[in-house]
Amino acid sequence: MTTPKGPQLAVLPTAAEDNTSRGAQVLQPSGWPMPKGYANGMAVEGRIVVTGGVIGWDAQERLADGFVAQVRQTLSNIAEILAEAGARPEHLVRLTWYVVDMEEYLANLKELGKIYRAIFGAHYPAMALVQVVRLVEKAARVEIEATAIIPH
């Protein structure tokens, strides 16, 4: 009998305790350090809700002024899109951030964390952060794609 190679995986339940989010599991390989502000992986069965690339503009397509304000508006926009499907922030399983300036992101981590928690609470899905040359809307500083799964 052979022993499988690679890290062993620990499956941890999320902090949410209500029936609609009970199926979500945080995937944390044993021995890995706990990530801060994101999860290494998520597993859940249910109805998939996917956004397009969402930017920090309002319903009149006016972009918020500056990176932090655009992140706030972008996350608020995502929360509104999720609500349209009956999803809540704890149903998020993945966020992919596209930023035009990585240094601008890193310089604002504390403020971004406060904004994130104010909108989505302490639920941290799997996340990726990518620096891009520019976004379709030239003045946009950030664009975020979201995936949520509403458990059965």
PDB file of C-alpha atoms in Angstrom:
ATOM      1  CA  MET A   1       0.000   0.000   0.000  1.00  0.00           C
ATOM      2  CA  THR A   2       1.357   3.429  -0.949  1.00  0.00           C
ATOM      3  CA  THR A   3       0.852   6.662   0.939  1.00  0.00           C
ATOM      4  CA  PRO A   4      -0.498   9.550  -1.163  1.00  0.00           C
ATOM      5  CA  LYS A   5       1.964  12.376  -1.681  1.00  0.00           C
ATOM      6  CA  GLY A   6       1.211  16.044  -1.216  1.00  0.00           C
ATOM      7  CA  PRO A   7      -0.265  18.026   1.630  1.00  0.00           C
ATOM      8  CA  GLN A   8      -3.120  16.614   3.686  1.00  0.00           C
ATOM      9  CA  LEU A   9      -6.227  18.767   3.557  1.00  0.00           C
ATOM     10  CA  ALA A  10      -8.234  19.970   6.517  1.00  0.00           C
ATOM     11  CA  VAL A  11     -11.837  20.942   5.781  1.00  0.00           C
ATOM     12  CA  LEU A  12     -13.108  23.623   8.132  1.00  0.00           C
ATOM     13  CA  PRO A  13     -16.716  24.862   8.366  1.00  0.00           C
ATOM     14  CA  THR A  14     -17.221  28.571   7.780  1.00  0.00           C
ATOM     15  CA  ALA A  15     -18.205  30.872  10.621  1.00  0.00           C
ATOM     16  CA  ALA A  16     -21.770  31.268   9.345  1.00  0.00           C
ATOM     17  CA  GLU A  17     -24.190  29.203  11.385  1.00  0.00           C
ATOM     18  CA  ASP A  18     -27.514  29.606   9.582  1.00  0.00           C
ATOM     19  CA  ASN A  19     -29.061  26.863   7.436  1.00  0.00           C
ATOM     20  CA  THR A  20     -28.545  28.625   4.101  1.00  0.00           C
ATOM     21  CA  SER A  21     -24.758  28.708   4.402  1.00  0.00           C
ATOM     22  CA  ARG A  22     -24.120  25.460   6.309  1.00  0.00           C
ATOM     23  CA  GLY A  23     -22.621  23.610   3.335  1.00  0.00           C
ATOM     24  CA  ALA A  24     -19.671  25.989   2.809  1.00  0.00           C
ATOM     25  CA  GLN A  25     -16.273  24.656   3.808  1.00  0.00           C
ATOM     26  CA  VAL A  26     -12.942  26.437   3.962  1.00  0.00           C
ATOM     27  CA  LEU A  27     -10.180  24.259   2.506  1.00  0.00           C
ATOM     28  CA  GLN A  28      -7.002  24.631   4.550  1.00  0.00           C
ATOM     29  CA  PRO A  29      -4.181  22.129   3.901  1.00  0.00           C
ATOM     30  CA  SER A  30      -2.805  20.905   7.226  1.00  0.00           C
ATOM     31  CA  GLY A  31       0.514  22.443   8.135  1.00  0.00           C
ATOM     32  CA  TRP A  32      -0.067  25.510   5.958  1.00  0.00           C
ATOM     33  CA  PRO A  33      -0.157  28.904   7.689  1.00  0.00           C
ATOM     34  CA  MET A  34      -3.629  30.408   8.028  1.00  0.00           C
ATOM     35  CA  PRO A  35      -4.108  33.065   5.342  1.00  0.00           C
ATOM     36  CA  LYS A  36      -5.061  36.577   6.404  1.00  0.00           C
ATOM     37  CA  GLY A  37      -8.040  38.113   4.643  1.00  0.00           C
ATOM     38  CA  TYR A  38      -8.734  35.238   2.229  1.00  0.00           C
ATOM     39  CA  ALA A  39      -9.143  31.459   2.091  1.00  0.00           C
ATOM     40  CA  ASN A  40      -6.920  29.030   0.197  1.00  0.00           C
ATOM     41  CA  GLY A  41     -10.026  27.300  -1.135  1.00  0.00           C
ATOM     42  CA  MET A  42     -13.753  26.883  -0.653  1.00  0.00           C
ATOM     43  CA  ALA A  43     -16.105  23.953  -1.263  1.00  0.00           C
ATOM     44  CA  VAL A  44     -19.918  24.104  -1.367  1.00  0.00           C
ATOM     45  CA  GLU A  45     -22.787  22.659  -3.380  1.00  0.00           C
ATOM     46  CA  GLY A  46     -25.677  24.807  -4.583  1.00  0.00           C
ATOM     47  CA  ARG A  47     -26.860  27.510  -6.967  1.00  0.00           C
ATOM     48  CA  ILE A  48     -23.960  29.374  -8.591  1.00  0.00           C
ATOM     49  CA  VAL A  49     -24.068  33.167  -8.831  1.00  0.00           C
ATOM     50  CA  VAL A  50     -21.375  34.822 -10.973  1.00  0.00           C
ATOM     51  CA  THR A  51     -20.734  38.503 -11.603  1.00  0.00           C
ATOM     52  CA  GLY A  52     -18.929  40.071 -14.480  1.00  0.00           C
ATOM     53  CA  GLY A  53     -16.056  42.419 -13.816  1.00  0.00           C
ATOM     54  CA  VAL A  54     -17.559  45.013 -11.476  1.00  0.00           C
ATOM     55  CA  ILE A  55     -16.058  48.479 -11.116  1.00  0.00           C
ATOM     56  CA  GLY A  56     -16.568  51.352  -8.694  1.00  0.00           C
ATOM     57  CA  TRP A  57     -19.246  53.344 -10.389  1.00  0.00           C
ATOM     58  CA  ASP A  58     -22.761  54.194  -9.273  1.00  0.00           C
ATOM     59  CA  ALA A  59     -26.075  53.627 -11.068  1.00  0.00           C
ATOM     60  CA  GLN A  60     -25.418  56.728 -13.202  1.00  0.00           C
ATOM     61  CA  GLU A  61     -22.015  55.307 -14.259  1.00  0.00           C
ATOM     62  CA  ARG A  62     -20.069  57.913 -12.274  1.00  0.00           C
ATOM     63  CA  LEU A  63     -16.796  56.493 -10.965  1.00  0.00           C
ATOM     64  CA  ALA A  64     -15.960  57.116  -7.332  1.00  0.00           C
ATOM     65  CA  ASP A  65     -12.960  59.388  -6.806  1.00  0.00           C
ATOM     66  CA  GLY A  66      -9.767  57.492  -6.010  1.00  0.00           C
ATOM     67  CA  PHE A  67      -8.760  53.880  -5.408  1.00  0.00           C
ATOM     68  CA  VAL A  68     -10.210  53.365  -1.913  1.00  0.00           C
ATOM     69  CA  ALA A  69     -13.543  54.952  -2.841  1.00  0.00           C
ATOM     70  CA  GLN A  70     -13.699  52.816  -5.977  1.00  0.00           C
ATOM     71  CA  VAL A  71     -13.085  49.647  -3.952  1.00  0.00           C
ATOM     72  CA  ARG A  72     -15.889  50.638  -1.549  1.00  0.00           C
ATOM     73  CA  GLN A  73     -18.296  51.220  -4.432  1.00  0.00           C
ATOM     74  CA  THR A  74     -17.194  48.052  -6.242  1.00  0.00           C
ATOM     75  CA  LEU A  75     -17.790  45.862  -3.179  1.00  0.00           C
ATOM     76  CA  SER A  76     -21.157  47.564  -2.587  1.00  0.00           C
ATOM     77  CA  ASN A  77     -22.082  46.903  -6.220  1.00  0.00           C
ATOM     78  CA  ILE A  78     -21.166  43.227  -5.820  1.00  0.00           C
ATOM     79  CA  ALA A  79     -23.310  42.988  -2.675  1.00  0.00           C
ATOM     80  CA  GLU A  80     -26.253  44.428  -4.637  1.00  0.00           C
ATOM     81  CA  ILE A  81     -25.755  41.951  -7.489  1.00  0.00           C
ATOM     82  CA  LEU A  82     -25.608  39.055  -5.016  1.00  0.00           C
ATOM     83  CA  ALA A  83     -28.818  40.278  -3.358  1.00  0.00           C
ATOM     84  CA  GLU A  84     -30.594  40.172  -6.742  1.00  0.00           C
ATOM     85  CA  ALA A  85     -29.985  36.399  -6.757  1.00  0.00           C
ATOM     86  CA  GLY A  86     -30.908  35.964  -3.091  1.00  0.00           C
ATOM     87  CA  ALA A  87     -27.238  35.532  -2.157  1.00  0.00           C
ATOM     88  CA  ARG A  88     -25.502  37.093   0.818  1.00  0.00           C
ATOM     89  CA  PRO A  89     -21.824  37.897   1.403  1.00  0.00           C
ATOM     90  CA  GLU A  90     -21.251  34.611   3.257  1.00  0.00           C
ATOM     91  CA  HIS A  91     -22.141  32.805   0.018  1.00  0.00           C
ATOM     92  CA  LEU A  92     -19.047  34.233  -1.707  1.00  0.00           C
ATOM     93  CA  VAL A  93     -16.547  31.525  -2.623  1.00  0.00           C
ATOM     94  CA  ARG A  94     -14.187  33.503  -4.877  1.00  0.00           C
ATOM     95  CA  LEU A  95     -13.161  37.078  -5.635  1.00  0.00           C
ATOM     96  CA  THR A  96     -10.686  38.012  -8.355  1.00  0.00           C
ATOM     97  CA  TRP A  97      -9.340  41.540  -8.050  1.00  0.00           C
ATOM     98  CA  TYR A  98      -7.758  43.394 -10.974  1.00  0.00           C
ATOM     99  CA  VAL A  99      -5.859  46.535  -9.969  1.00  0.00           C
ATOM    100  CA  VAL A 100      -3.914  48.970 -12.100  1.00  0.00           C
ATOM    101  CA  ASP A 101      -1.377  49.693  -9.353  1.00  0.00           C
ATOM    102  CA  MET A 102      -0.274  46.998  -6.897  1.00  0.00           C
ATOM    103  CA  GLU A 103       1.533  49.563  -4.730  1.00  0.00           C
ATOM    104  CA  GLU A 104      -1.701  51.553  -4.384  1.00  0.00           C
ATOM    105  CA  TYR A 105      -3.442  48.371  -3.190  1.00  0.00           C
ATOM    106  CA  LEU A 106      -0.671  47.479  -0.728  1.00  0.00           C
ATOM    107  CA  ALA A 107      -0.496  51.034   0.660  1.00  0.00           C
ATOM    108  CA  ASN A 108      -4.206  50.899   1.548  1.00  0.00           C
ATOM    109  CA  LEU A 109      -4.542  47.406   3.064  1.00  0.00           C
ATOM    110  CA  LYS A 110      -5.837  48.534   6.480  1.00  0.00           C
ATOM    111  CA  GLU A 111      -8.475  50.812   4.989  1.00  0.00           C
ATOM    112  CA  LEU A 112      -9.463  48.158   2.437  1.00  0.00           C
ATOM    113  CA  GLY A 113      -9.858  45.602   5.219  1.00  0.00           C
ATOM    114  CA  LYS A 114     -12.196  47.924   7.120  1.00  0.00           C
ATOM    115  CA  ILE A 115     -14.267  48.564   3.999  1.00  0.00           C
ATOM    116  CA  TYR A 116     -14.392  44.861   3.144  1.00  0.00           C
ATOM    117  CA  ARG A 117     -15.572  43.905   6.663  1.00  0.00           C
ATOM    118  CA  ALA A 118     -18.167  46.716   6.696  1.00  0.00           C
ATOM    119  CA  ILE A 119     -19.724  45.339   3.496  1.00  0.00           C
ATOM    120  CA  PHE A 120     -19.064  41.574   3.635  1.00  0.00           C
ATOM    121  CA  GLY A 121     -18.329  40.941   7.313  1.00  0.00           C
ATOM    122  CA  ALA A 122     -15.594  38.540   8.400  1.00  0.00           C
ATOM    123  CA  HIS A 123     -16.230  36.029   5.611  1.00  0.00           C
ATOM    124  CA  TYR A 124     -13.130  35.581   3.471  1.00  0.00           C
ATOM    125  CA  PRO A 125     -13.492  33.502   0.291  1.00  0.00           C
ATOM    126  CA  ALA A 126     -10.699  32.345  -1.984  1.00  0.00           C
ATOM    127  CA  MET A 127      -9.176  35.436  -3.612  1.00  0.00           C
ATOM    128  CA  ALA A 128      -6.692  36.343  -6.296  1.00  0.00           C
ATOM    129  CA  LEU A 129      -5.155  39.740  -6.963  1.00  0.00           C
ATOM    130  CA  VAL A 130      -3.770  40.655 -10.389  1.00  0.00           C
ATOM    131  CA  GLN A 131      -2.115  43.865 -11.562  1.00  0.00           C
ATOM    132  CA  VAL A 132      -3.178  44.877 -15.069  1.00  0.00           C
ATOM    133  CA  VAL A 133      -1.997  47.601 -17.424  1.00  0.00           C
ATOM    134  CA  ARG A 134      -5.445  49.197 -17.531  1.00  0.00           C
ATOM    135  CA  LEU A 135      -9.135  48.450 -17.363  1.00  0.00           C
ATOM    136  CA  VAL A 136     -11.795  49.036 -20.020  1.00  0.00           C
ATOM    137  CA  GLU A 137     -12.982  52.184 -18.233  1.00  0.00           C
ATOM    138  CA  LYS A 138      -9.795  54.208 -18.389  1.00  0.00           C
ATOM    139  CA  ALA A 139     -10.315  55.982 -15.041  1.00  0.00           C
ATOM    140  CA  ALA A 140     -11.164  52.753 -13.179  1.00  0.00           C
ATOM    141  CA  ARG A 141      -8.516  51.708 -10.619  1.00  0.00           C
ATOM    142  CA  VAL A 142     -10.027  48.324  -9.649  1.00  0.00           C
ATOM    143  CA  GLU A 143     -12.311  45.680 -11.122  1.00  0.00           C
ATOM    144  CA  ILE A 144     -13.538  42.636  -9.195  1.00  0.00           C
ATOM    145  CA  GLU A 145     -15.215  39.421 -10.341  1.00  0.00           C
ATOM    146  CA  ALA A 146     -17.215  37.468  -7.770  1.00  0.00           C
ATOM    147  CA  THR A 147     -18.516  33.915  -7.527  1.00  0.00           C
ATOM    148  CA  ALA A 148     -21.030  32.925  -4.884  1.00  0.00           C
ATOM    149  CA  ILE A 149     -22.815  29.646  -4.251  1.00  0.00           C
ATOM    150  CA  ILE A 150     -26.130  29.553  -2.456  1.00  0.00           C
ATOM    151  CA  PRO A 151     -26.237  26.171  -0.681  1.00  0.00           C
ATOM    152  CA  HIS A 152     -29.197  23.849  -1.277  1.00  0.00           C
TER     153      HIS A 152
END
